[in-house]
Every structure is written in structure tokens, then in C-alpha cells.
XYZ file of C-alpha atoms in Angstrom:
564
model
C 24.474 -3.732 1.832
C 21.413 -4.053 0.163
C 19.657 -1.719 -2.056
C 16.194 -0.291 -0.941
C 13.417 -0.985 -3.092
C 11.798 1.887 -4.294
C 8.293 2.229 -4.820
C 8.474 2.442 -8.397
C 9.806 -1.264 -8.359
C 6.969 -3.630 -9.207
C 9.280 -5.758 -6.240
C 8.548 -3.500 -3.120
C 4.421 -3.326 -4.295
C 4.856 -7.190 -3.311
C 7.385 -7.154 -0.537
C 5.490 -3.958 0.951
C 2.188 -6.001 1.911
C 3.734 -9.672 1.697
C 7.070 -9.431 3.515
C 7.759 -9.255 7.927
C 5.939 -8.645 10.218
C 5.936 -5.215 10.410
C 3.857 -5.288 7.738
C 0.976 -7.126 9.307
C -1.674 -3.699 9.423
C -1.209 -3.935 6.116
C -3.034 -7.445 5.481
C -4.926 -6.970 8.414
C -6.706 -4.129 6.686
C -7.371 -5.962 3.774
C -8.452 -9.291 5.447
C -11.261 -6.192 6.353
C -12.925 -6.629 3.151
C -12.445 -10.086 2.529
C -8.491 -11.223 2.096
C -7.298 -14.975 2.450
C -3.541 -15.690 3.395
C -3.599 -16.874 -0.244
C -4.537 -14.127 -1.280
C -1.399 -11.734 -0.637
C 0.569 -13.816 -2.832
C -1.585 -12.624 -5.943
C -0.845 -9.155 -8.002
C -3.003 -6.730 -6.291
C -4.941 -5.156 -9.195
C -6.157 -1.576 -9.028
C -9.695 -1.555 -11.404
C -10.271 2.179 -11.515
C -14.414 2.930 -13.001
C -15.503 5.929 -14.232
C -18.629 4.809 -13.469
C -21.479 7.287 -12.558
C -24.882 8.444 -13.630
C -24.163 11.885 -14.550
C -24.244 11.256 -18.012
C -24.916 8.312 -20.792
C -21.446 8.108 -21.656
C -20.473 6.752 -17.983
C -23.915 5.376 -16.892
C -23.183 1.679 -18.316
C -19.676 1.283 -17.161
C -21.031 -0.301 -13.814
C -21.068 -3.770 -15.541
C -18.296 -3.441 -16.808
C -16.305 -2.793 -13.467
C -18.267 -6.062 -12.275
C -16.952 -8.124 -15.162
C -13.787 -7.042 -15.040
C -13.779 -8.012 -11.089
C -14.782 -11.417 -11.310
C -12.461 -11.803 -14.405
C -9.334 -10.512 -13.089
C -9.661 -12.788 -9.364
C -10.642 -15.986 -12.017
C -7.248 -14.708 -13.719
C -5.405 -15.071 -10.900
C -4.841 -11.517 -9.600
C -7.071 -9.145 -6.705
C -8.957 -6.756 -7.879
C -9.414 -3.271 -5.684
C -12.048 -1.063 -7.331
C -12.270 2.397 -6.837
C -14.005 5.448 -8.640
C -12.893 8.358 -10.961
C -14.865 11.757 -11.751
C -16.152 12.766 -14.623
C -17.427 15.821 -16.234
C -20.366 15.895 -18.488
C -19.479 18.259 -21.211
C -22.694 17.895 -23.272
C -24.524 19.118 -20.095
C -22.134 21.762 -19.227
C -21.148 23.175 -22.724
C -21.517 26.831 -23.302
C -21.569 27.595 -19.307
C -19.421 28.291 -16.418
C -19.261 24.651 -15.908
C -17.645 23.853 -18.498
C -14.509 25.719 -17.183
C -14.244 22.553 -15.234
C -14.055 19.922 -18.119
C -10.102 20.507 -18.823
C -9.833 20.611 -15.441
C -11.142 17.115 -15.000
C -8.590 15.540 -17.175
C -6.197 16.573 -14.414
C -7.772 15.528 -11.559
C -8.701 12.104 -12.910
C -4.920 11.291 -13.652
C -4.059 12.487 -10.249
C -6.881 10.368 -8.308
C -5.634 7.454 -10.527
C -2.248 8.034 -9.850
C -2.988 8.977 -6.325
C -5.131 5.391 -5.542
C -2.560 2.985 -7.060
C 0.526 4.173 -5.344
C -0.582 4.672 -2.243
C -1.616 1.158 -2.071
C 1.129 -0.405 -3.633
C -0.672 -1.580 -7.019
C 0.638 -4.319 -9.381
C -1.473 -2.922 -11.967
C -4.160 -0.771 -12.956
C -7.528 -1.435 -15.388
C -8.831 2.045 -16.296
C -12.342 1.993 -17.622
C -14.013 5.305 -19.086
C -16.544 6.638 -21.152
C -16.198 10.443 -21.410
C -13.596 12.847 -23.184
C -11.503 13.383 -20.307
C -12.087 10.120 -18.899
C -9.122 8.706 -21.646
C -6.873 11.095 -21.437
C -6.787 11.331 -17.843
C -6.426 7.509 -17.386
C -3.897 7.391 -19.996
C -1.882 10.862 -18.441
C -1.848 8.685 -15.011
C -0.682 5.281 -15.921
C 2.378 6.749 -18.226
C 2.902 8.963 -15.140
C 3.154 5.412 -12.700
C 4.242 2.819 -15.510
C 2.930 -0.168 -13.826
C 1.361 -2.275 -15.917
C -2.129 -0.879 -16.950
C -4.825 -1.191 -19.601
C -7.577 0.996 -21.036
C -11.081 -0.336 -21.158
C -13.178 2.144 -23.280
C -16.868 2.084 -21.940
C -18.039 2.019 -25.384
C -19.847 4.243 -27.870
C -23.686 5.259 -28.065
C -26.025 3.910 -30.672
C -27.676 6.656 -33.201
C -31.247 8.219 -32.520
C -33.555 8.264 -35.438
C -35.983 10.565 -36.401
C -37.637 11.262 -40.084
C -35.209 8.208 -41.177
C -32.038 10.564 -39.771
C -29.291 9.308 -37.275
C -29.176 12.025 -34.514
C -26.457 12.478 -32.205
C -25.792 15.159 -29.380
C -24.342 17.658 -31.961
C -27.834 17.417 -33.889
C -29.150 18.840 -30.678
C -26.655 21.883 -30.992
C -26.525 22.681 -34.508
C -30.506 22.880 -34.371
C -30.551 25.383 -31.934
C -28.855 27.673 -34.851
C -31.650 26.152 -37.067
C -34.538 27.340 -35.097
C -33.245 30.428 -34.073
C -32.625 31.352 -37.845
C -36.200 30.085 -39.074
C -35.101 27.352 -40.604
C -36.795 24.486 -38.761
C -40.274 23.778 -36.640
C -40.863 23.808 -33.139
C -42.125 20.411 -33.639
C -39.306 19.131 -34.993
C -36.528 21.489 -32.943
C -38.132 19.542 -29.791
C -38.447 15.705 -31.643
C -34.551 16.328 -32.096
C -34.220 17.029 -28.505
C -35.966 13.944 -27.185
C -34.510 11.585 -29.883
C -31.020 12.631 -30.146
C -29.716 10.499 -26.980
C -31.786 6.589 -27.069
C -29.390 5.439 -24.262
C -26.011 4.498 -22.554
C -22.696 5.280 -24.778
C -20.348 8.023 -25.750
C -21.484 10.427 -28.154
C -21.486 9.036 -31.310
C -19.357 10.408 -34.156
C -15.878 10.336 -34.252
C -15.662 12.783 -31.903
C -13.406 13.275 -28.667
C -14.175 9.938 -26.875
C -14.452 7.840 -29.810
C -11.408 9.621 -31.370
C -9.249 9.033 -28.223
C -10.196 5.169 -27.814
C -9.821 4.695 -31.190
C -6.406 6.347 -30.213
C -5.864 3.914 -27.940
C -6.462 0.758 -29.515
C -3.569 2.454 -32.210
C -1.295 2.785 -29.140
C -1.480 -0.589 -28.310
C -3.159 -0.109 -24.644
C -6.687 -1.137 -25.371
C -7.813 -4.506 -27.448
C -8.499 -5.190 -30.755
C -11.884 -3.913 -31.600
C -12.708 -2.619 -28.214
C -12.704 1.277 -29.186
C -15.601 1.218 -31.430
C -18.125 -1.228 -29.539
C -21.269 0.252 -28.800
C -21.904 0.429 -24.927
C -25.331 -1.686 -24.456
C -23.569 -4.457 -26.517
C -22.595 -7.546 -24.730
C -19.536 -8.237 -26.519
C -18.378 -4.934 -24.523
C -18.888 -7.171 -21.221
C -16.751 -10.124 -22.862
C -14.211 -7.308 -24.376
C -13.731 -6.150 -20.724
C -13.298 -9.608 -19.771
C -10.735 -10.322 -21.974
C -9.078 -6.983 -20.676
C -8.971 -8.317 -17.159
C -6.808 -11.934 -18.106
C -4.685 -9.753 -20.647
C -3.495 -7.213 -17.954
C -3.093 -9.810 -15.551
C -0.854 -11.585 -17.876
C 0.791 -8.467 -18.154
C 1.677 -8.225 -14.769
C 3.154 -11.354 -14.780
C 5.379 -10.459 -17.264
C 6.103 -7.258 -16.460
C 4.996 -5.479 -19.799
C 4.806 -1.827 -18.817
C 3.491 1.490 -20.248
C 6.569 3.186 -21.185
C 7.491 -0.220 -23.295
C 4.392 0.343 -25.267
C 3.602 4.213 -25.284
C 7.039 5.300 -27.715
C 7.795 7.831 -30.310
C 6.667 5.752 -32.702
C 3.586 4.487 -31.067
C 2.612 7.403 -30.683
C 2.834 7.929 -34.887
C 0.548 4.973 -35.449
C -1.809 6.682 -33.072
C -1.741 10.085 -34.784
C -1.567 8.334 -38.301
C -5.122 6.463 -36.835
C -6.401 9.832 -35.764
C -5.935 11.546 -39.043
C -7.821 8.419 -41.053
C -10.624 8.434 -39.103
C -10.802 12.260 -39.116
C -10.264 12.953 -35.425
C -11.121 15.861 -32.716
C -8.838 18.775 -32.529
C -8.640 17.968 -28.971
C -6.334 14.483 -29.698
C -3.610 17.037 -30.206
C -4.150 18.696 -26.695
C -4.394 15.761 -25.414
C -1.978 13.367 -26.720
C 0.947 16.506 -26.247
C 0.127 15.878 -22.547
C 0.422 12.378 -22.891
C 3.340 11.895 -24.636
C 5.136 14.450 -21.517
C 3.578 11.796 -18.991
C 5.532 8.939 -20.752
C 8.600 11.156 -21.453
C 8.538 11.129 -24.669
C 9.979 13.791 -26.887
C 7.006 14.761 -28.998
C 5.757 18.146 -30.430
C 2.571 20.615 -32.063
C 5.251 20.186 -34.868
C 5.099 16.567 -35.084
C 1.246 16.327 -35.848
C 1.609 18.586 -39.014
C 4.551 16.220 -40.358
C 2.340 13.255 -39.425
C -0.956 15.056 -41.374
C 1.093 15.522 -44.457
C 1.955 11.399 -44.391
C -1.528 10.318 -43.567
C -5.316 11.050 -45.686
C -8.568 10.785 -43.915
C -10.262 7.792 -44.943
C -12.993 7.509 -43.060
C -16.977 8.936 -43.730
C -17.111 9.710 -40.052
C -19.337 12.754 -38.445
C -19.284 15.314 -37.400
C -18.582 16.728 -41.243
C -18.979 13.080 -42.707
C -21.708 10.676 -42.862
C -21.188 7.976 -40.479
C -21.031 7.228 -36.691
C -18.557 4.810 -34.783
C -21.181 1.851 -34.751
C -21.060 1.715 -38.349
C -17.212 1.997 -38.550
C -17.528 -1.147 -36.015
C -19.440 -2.948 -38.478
C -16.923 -1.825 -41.308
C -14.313 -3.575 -39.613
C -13.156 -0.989 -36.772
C -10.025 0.136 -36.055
C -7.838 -2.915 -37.189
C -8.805 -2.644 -40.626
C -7.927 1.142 -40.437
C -4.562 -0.023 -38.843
C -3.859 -2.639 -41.314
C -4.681 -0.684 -44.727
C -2.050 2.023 -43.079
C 0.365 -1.199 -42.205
C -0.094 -2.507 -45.942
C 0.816 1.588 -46.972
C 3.952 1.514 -44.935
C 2.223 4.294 -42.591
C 2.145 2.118 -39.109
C 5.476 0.980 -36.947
C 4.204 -2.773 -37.245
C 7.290 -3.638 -34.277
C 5.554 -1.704 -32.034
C 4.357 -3.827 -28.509
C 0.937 -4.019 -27.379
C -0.298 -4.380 -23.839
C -0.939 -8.749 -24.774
C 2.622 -9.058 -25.904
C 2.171 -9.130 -29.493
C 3.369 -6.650 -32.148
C 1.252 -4.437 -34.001
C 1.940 -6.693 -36.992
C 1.350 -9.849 -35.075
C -2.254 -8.597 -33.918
C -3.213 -7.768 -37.466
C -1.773 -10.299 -39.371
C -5.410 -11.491 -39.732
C -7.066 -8.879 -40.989
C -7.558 -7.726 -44.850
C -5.363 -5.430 -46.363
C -8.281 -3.542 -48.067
C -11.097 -2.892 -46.301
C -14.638 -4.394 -47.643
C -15.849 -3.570 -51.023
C -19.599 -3.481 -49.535
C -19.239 -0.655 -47.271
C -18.244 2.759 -47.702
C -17.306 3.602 -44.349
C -13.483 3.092 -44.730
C -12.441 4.231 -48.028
C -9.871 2.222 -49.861
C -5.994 3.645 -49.622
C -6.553 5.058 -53.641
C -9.791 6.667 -52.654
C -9.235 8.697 -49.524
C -11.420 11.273 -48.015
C -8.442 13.831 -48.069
C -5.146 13.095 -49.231
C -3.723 14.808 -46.458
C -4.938 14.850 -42.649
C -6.973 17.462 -41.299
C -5.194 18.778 -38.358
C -3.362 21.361 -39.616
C -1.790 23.256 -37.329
C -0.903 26.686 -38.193
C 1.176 29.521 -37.292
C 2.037 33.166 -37.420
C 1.992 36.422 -35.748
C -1.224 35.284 -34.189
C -0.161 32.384 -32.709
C 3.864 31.637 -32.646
C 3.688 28.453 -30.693
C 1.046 26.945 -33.051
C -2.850 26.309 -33.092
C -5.344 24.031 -34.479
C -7.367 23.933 -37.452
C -9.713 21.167 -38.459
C -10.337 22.076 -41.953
C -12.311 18.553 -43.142
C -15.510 19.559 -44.529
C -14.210 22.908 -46.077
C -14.468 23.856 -49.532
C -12.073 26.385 -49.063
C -10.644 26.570 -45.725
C -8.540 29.950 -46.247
C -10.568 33.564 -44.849
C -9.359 37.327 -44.454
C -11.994 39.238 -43.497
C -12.858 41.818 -40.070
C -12.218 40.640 -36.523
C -14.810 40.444 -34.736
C -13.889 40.534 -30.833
C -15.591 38.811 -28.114
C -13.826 38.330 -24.406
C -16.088 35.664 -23.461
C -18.175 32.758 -25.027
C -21.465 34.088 -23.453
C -20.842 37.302 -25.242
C -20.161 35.576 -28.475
C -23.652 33.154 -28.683
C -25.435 36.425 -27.649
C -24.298 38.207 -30.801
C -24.675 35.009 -32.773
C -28.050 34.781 -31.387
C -29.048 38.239 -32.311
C -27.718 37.913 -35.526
C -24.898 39.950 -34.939
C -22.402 38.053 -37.114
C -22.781 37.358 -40.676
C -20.799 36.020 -43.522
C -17.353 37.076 -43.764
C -16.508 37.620 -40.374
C -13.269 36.680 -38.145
C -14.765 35.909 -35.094
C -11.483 36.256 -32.350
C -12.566 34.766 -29.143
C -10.286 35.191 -26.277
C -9.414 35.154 -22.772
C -11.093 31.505 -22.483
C -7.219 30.131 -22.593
C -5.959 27.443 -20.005
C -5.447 30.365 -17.426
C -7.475 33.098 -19.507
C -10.832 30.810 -18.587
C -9.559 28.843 -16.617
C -10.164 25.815 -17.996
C -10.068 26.392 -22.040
C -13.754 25.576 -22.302
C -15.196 24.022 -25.546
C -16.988 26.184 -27.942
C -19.936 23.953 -29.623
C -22.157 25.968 -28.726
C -21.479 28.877 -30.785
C -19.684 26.855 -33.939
C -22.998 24.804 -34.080
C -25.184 27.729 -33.792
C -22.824 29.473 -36.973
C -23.653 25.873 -38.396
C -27.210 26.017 -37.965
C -27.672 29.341 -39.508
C -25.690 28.657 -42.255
C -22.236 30.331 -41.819
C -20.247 27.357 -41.228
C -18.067 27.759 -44.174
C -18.246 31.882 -44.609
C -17.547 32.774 -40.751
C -14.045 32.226 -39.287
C -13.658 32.090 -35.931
C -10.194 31.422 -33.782
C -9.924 30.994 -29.940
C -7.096 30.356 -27.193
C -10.026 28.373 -26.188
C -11.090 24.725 -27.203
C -13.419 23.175 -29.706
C -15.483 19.912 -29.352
C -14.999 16.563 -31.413
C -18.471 17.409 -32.776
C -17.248 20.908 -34.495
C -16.004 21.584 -38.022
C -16.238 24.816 -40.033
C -13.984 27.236 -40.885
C -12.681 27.042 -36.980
C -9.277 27.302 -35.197
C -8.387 26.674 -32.078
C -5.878 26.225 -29.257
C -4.460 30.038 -30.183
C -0.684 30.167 -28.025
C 0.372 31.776 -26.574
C -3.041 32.646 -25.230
C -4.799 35.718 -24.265
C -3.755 35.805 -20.689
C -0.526 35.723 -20.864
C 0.111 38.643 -23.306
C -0.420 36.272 -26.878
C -1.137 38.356 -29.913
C -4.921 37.261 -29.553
C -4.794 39.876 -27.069
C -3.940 42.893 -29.235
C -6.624 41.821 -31.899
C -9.101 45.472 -32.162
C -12.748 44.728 -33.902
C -12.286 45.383 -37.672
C -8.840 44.456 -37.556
C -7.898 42.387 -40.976
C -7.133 38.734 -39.848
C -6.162 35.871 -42.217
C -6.994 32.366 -41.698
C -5.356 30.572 -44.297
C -4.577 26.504 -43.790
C -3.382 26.256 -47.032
C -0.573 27.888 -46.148
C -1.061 26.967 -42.567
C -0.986 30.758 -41.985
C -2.924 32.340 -39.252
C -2.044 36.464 -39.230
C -3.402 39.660 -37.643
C -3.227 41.942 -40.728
C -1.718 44.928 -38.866
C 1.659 46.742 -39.118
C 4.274 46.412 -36.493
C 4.519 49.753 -35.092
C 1.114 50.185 -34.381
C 1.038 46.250 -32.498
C 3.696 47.753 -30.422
C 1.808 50.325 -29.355
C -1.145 48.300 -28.167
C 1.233 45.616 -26.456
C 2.724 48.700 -24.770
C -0.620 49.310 -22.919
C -2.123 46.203 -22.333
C -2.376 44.284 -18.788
C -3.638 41.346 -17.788
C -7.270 41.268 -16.400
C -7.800 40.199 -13.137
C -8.116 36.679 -12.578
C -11.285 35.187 -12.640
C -10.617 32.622 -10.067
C -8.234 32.582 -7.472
C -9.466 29.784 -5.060
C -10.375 26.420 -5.374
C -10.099 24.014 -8.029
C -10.452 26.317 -10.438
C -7.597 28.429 -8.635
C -4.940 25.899 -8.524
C -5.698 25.209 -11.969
C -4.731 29.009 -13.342
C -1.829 28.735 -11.264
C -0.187 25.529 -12.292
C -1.121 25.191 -15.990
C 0.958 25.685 -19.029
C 0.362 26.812 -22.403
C -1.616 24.629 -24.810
C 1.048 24.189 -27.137
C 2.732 21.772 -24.790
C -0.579 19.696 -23.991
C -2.055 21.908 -20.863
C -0.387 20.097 -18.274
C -0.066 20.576 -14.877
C 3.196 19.199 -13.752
């Protein structure tokens, strides 16, 4: 007897449309929008585009999607197109709608998952421009392991004003500014209308840069491709490339889960800590390592931050921005100074068939002596990474801390307690905080929000008025790639669910301490016990809808957020 083909089996994607009869509705369909006989003999190629005009960082993937058609039919293969969401965080930050942004990630992997196998895909191009655009590509095609590639839609270009590069967190930490006196109305509103000059992810090495950067690390993307800048045309011929490269792929059957390993997934953590990442990579990259089922940890980032420096002058607490970082040589030079160190798995498999070592072979293994963008491997930033991740009685499962920037990143001061981000700005606003404080945000968890919502808003504002270094502040909630200060994050177990954040009292001693990688509510036992004996759960704040589901299907953050 013969053996079914399953689904799964890049086999029955073929047979299913190609093979009897009784598949005929199948092609007739498809001869619907333009199908030749010829034409159901090719890989059937699912290009999924982020593309939309709800924000710059998406707004100029459009031509990309249309290069990447007319590149993967010249490479042999039929492209089907079809859209992805995407949540504008810079627009929604600091409101209700940002409860949606986590959220996104989610519901991006499960359109992308949900298009391809329905319709029997060979393969899958992903291109995306926003924070949860990469993560949610990346959490679907693990989750399928067909053969796939990652197009990044490219970075923004700086704004200028009085000879300064602006980006969207210059917009943010001026509001702080302003408020505290400290800068015009004239110039408050230049910022404003200079920040953004066009298409592009926000600029610094924040969340989307960090995560295609990532990417390119993991051996998913090209060489290069994570650090273009969006209006540039060697994006277009990048995405070209992309289209023969995954179509090749599909010949050869070079799939996800050959590429995306335990020690792939080092080199792109190593790549993260030199460039001086977003917090968020560790969400994020937890999640996608369970997609690929792949034993990886909150533990394993800490062992990988005390192999790996930053090297790299990037914003949001450096100088640079990912166009200049391009110019410095990108992400392969990064790679190959960590190769040359013994830091990178140089076996590991890319998405064209060659190793890691085999893609760089060209490259330096210094970077430029005319740039100071990428420090040399005797001159780093930090000698260790700057994700430390931290535990104690606040937070047994683990939290983040991005502690670049810090003179001393170690407080113990007062708590004070805010159940809400709105409530927090307002006292921030009203000068209600001031140096010395332990700012404890909570219930803005995965379930506590929903949605773990980003705090730039109030870290910039602390910025702005000048308590970036002398204000702690730790949250079950989220930060942005654009924040640094004396900040930790990602607090589990969370709020919600009974965590420790939840017994914190305003004026309670809490220590942050990442030094130690210590993060402690100051209190004795007996009395904690007393307050845990009392506490409940509030009410949920949704319990319908998309927000809904959400609170009751996520996990904790300390095991990426995920869904499934």
C-alpha cells in the first residue's frame, strides 16, 4: 500500500494541484487569474507583502512585492501575492492601541501560515518593514518549514535639523524636553515635522533594524539586505536577488528548520549584542526559537551577553543610525570580525546554500580604519552585551535590562506604583517623579494589558527631563528599540497572574542592580505573605475580540509570549 502524502511534504503541494483529475477545480481556479498548463508544473510561490500605507516603515514595500513578482516567474517559479497587517507602533504608542502591537505579531504568523497551507505553497517570500512584521514572518515560516525567505523592507534615512540626525525617538524624548522647559516651541514643532523625511523603518538600531539585522545573522535574509535604506534602489535589486535565491531553494529543498538551529540562533544573538539591540529581540526570538523547536531559553541570552561586547555606535544611546552602519560595511563585517573572534558557528547554512563562512569569506576581518561605526574587536563599546537579564524575588522567571548607556546601571530607591501607563506619563507630566525613584509599572503584562504595550512614551519623557540615568523604572510590560535608561522590562511572572510585581506597595525599597543581575523588592517575607494572602486578580480588561482571545491563549513572557 502506499503511504499518503501529508501536507507537510513539499510532494503532495505538487501532486495536490498537478496530479488526476479530481483535481481539476483546483487549476481551473487558478487558470482564473491567469494560469498556463505550463504553468502547474512550476513551484507555486507564496510572496506575502506587508505592504500598506499606514505607516513609513511599510509604505515602500509595494515595489518591492512587484520586483519580487516578476523576478520569481523569470526564475522559474509562480508567484501568488497576498497581504499581511501591520501595526504602527510609533502612531499608537502610549494609547489603547498599542495593546494591539504584540498582538499583531500573532496574527501576522497565523495569516502567513494560514495563506500558504491552505493553498498548497512550495515556498514563501515574506517582505516587512515594521517590528512585528519580522517576527511574525519569521514565527510562521519555522511554524510551516517550507522553504521561505525574509525580505526586510529596508530602513529610513535620518531627518536633519540644526545639523542633527532626527529619528522618531527625537520626537518622544522632546516631548520630556518641552514639558520640562528645556527647549522652544519653535524648535519642539521643527523636530516634529523633520523627524520622519520619508519611507523606511525607524532608524536606529532599534526593533526593526535589530530584528533584520537578526535575520541576515540567521542566515534567512541576504547579505547586506538588513541595513539598506528603503528609497534605495539596490533594495529593489536586493529583493530581486531574494526571489531567484528562494526559488533555488525550492528546488533544492533547503528548508527553515535546516537553517534556524541552536547555534544559528547564537550567531544571531551574538549579532544582536554587537550592534546593541532592542530588548524586544529577546521576546521575540524566545518565540521563535519554540516555532522552529528549538530548545532555547531567557537563560541562554545572559550566557551569550557574557561571550559577546557591543561594538557598534548605534542609537538610541549611541551615535549612529543603520544607514551609516550600511556604509560601514553592514552586517557582514559585524559577522566576520565575530567569525575572526571565534564568536560565530561559521558551518551554519544559509537560505542560498552556502555556509556562514562561505558567504563571508570575502569580507575583512577588521572593519575599516576610516569609520567609527563598528569598533574594532580590542576597542568595543562594552566588553560584555547589554541584555542582561536579571532575576530575583521580583521576577523568578527572568526580565530584561538594557543597561548600554548607563554610568551606573545599579538603583535602590522607593517604589513608585502605577497600574497603568496613562497613569504613569500623567505623574511624569506633572512632575510627579523625580530622581531616585523606582518607578513599578504593572498590570500592562501579556494578559495584565493585554497586549504588553511598549513604554516610550514615558522612558523618553524621564529622558527628556533629565532622569534617564537617576529614575528606575521596571514593568511586566514592554519597552521600545528606541529606549535606554536605567529601565527593565519583561517582569515574569507578570502582574496578572499573581507575579511579585503585584505585591509591590508605593515606598516599598526595590533594588535594581544589573551588576549583579539582581532585581529585588526590599521587603521581609512574612509581611509579602500577607499581601499575597489578599490579593486577586482584577477583572479582565477585555474579554471579547481580538484582544480577548489574546488574554486567553498567551503565555508568560519568559517563554517568548506565544500563543500556541
Amino acid at each position: 500500500m502506499t503511504t499518503p502524502l501529508k501536507p507537510a511534504d513539499p510532494k503532495y503541494r505538487s501532486f495536490a494541484i498537478t496530479q488526476g483529475n479530481e483535481r481539476a477545480p483546483n487549476r481551473s481556479m487558478l487558470r482564473g487569474i491567469g494560469y498556463k498548463d505550463e504553468d502547474f508544473k512550476k513551484p507555486f510561490v507564496g510572496l506575502a507583502s506587508g505592504h500598506s500605507t499606514l505607516n513609513p516603515c511599510n509604505a515602500g514595500i509595494r515595489p518591492l512585492a512587484d520586483a519580487a513578482d516578476i523576478a520569481i516567474r523569470a526564475a522559474g517559479g509562480m508567484p501568488q501575492m497576498f497581504g499581511t497587517i501591520t501595526v504602527t507602533d510609533g502612531i499608537s504608542m502610549g494609547t489603547e492601541g498599542m495593546k494591539y502591537s504584540l498582538v499583531s505579531r500573532e496574527v501576522i504568523a497565523d495569516s502567513i501560515e494560514t495563506a500558504c497551507q491552505s493553498q498548497f505553497m512550495d515556498g514563501v517570500m515574506t517582505i516587512g518593514g515594521c517590528d512585528k512584521n519580522m517576527p511574525g514572518a519569521m514565527i510562521g515560516i519555522c511554524r510551516m518549514n517550507i522553504p521561505a525567505i525574509f525580505v526586510y523592507g529596508g530602513t529610513i534615512k535620518p531627518g536633519q535639523y540644526k545639523g542633527q540626525d532626527l529619528q522618531v525617538v527625537s520626537v518622544f524624548e522632546a516631548v520630556g524636553a518641552f514639558n520640562a522647559g528645556k527647549m522652544s516651541e519653535e524648535d519642539f514643532g521643527c523636530i516634529e515635522r523633520c523627524a520622519i523625511p520619508g519611507v523606511g523603518a525607524c532608524g536606529g538600531m532599534y526593533t526593526a533594524n535589530t530584528m533584520s539585522s537578526a535575520f541576515e545573522a540567521l542566515g534567512m535574509s541576504l547579505p547586506f539586505s538588513s541595513t539598506m535604506a528603503a528609497e534605495d534602489y539596490e533594495k529593489i535589486e536586493s529583493t530581486e536577488e531574494s526571489a531567484r535565491v528562494l526559488v533555488n531553494a525550492i528546488k533544492n529543498n533547503i528548508r527553515p528548520r535546516d537553517i534556524v538551529t541552536r547555534k544559528s540562533l547564537e550567531n544571531a544573538v551574538a549579532v544582536i549584542m554587537a550592534v546593541g539591540g532592542s530588548t524586544n529581540a529577546v521576546l521575540h526570538f524566545l518565540a521563535i526559537a519554540h516555532a522552529a523547536d528549538v530548545e532555547w531559553t531567557i537563560d541562554d541570552f545572559e550566557r551569550m551577553r557574557r561571550k559577546v561586547g557591543v561594538f557598534c555606535d548605534l542609537k538610541p544611546s549611541g551615535k549612529y543610525v543603520a544607514v551609516d552602519l550600511h556604509k560601514a560595511g553592514g552586517i557582514p563585517q559585524v559577522m566576520k570580525m565575530l567569525l575572526h573572534a571565534g564568536l560565530l558557528h561559521g558551518d551554519c547554512m544559509t537560505i542560498t546554500g552556502k555556509t556562514i563562512a562561505e558567504t563571508l569569506k570575502d569580507i575583512p576581518d577588521s572593519p575599516r580604519a576610516d569609520q567609527d561605526v563598528i569598533r574594532p574587536y580590542n576597542n568595543p563599546m562594552y566588553k560584555e552585551g547589554h541584555l542582561a537579564i536579571l532575576k530575583g524575588n521580583l521576577a523568578t522567571e527572568g526580565c530584561v535590562a538594557k543597561i548600554t548607556g548607563l554610568k551606573n546601571p545599579v538603583i535602590t530607591g522607593p517604589a513608585r506604583v502605577f497600574d497603568s501607563e496613562p497613569e504613569l506619563m500623567d505623574a511624569i507630566m506633572h512632575d510627579k517623579i523625580t530622581h531616585g525613584d523606582v518607578v513599578v509599572l504593572r498590570y500592562e503584562g501579556p494578559k495584565g494589558g493585554p497586549g504588553m504595550r511598549e513604554m516610550l512614551a514615558p522612558t523618553s519623557a524621564l529622558i527628556g527631563k533629565g532622569m534617564g540615568e537617576t529614575v528606575g523604572l521596571i514593568t511586566d510590560g514592554r519597552f521600545s528599540g528606541g529606549t535606554w535608561g536605567m529601565v527593565v522590562g519583561h517582569v515574569a511572572p507578570e502582574a496578572y497572574v499573581g507575579g511579585m510585581i503585584a505585591l509591590v506597595h508605593e515606598g516599598d525599597s526595590v533594588t535594581i542592580d544589573a551588576k549583579q543581575l539582581l532585581i529585588q523588592l526590599n521587603v521581609d517575607a512574612a509581611e509579602i505573605e500577607k499581601r499575597r494572602a489578599v490579593w486577586k486578580a482584577p477583572a479582565p480588561r477585555y474579554t471579547r475580540g481580538v484582544l480577548g482571545k489574546y488574554f486567553k491563549l498567551v503565555g508568560t513572557a519568559s517563554k517568548g509570549a506565544v500563543t500556541d
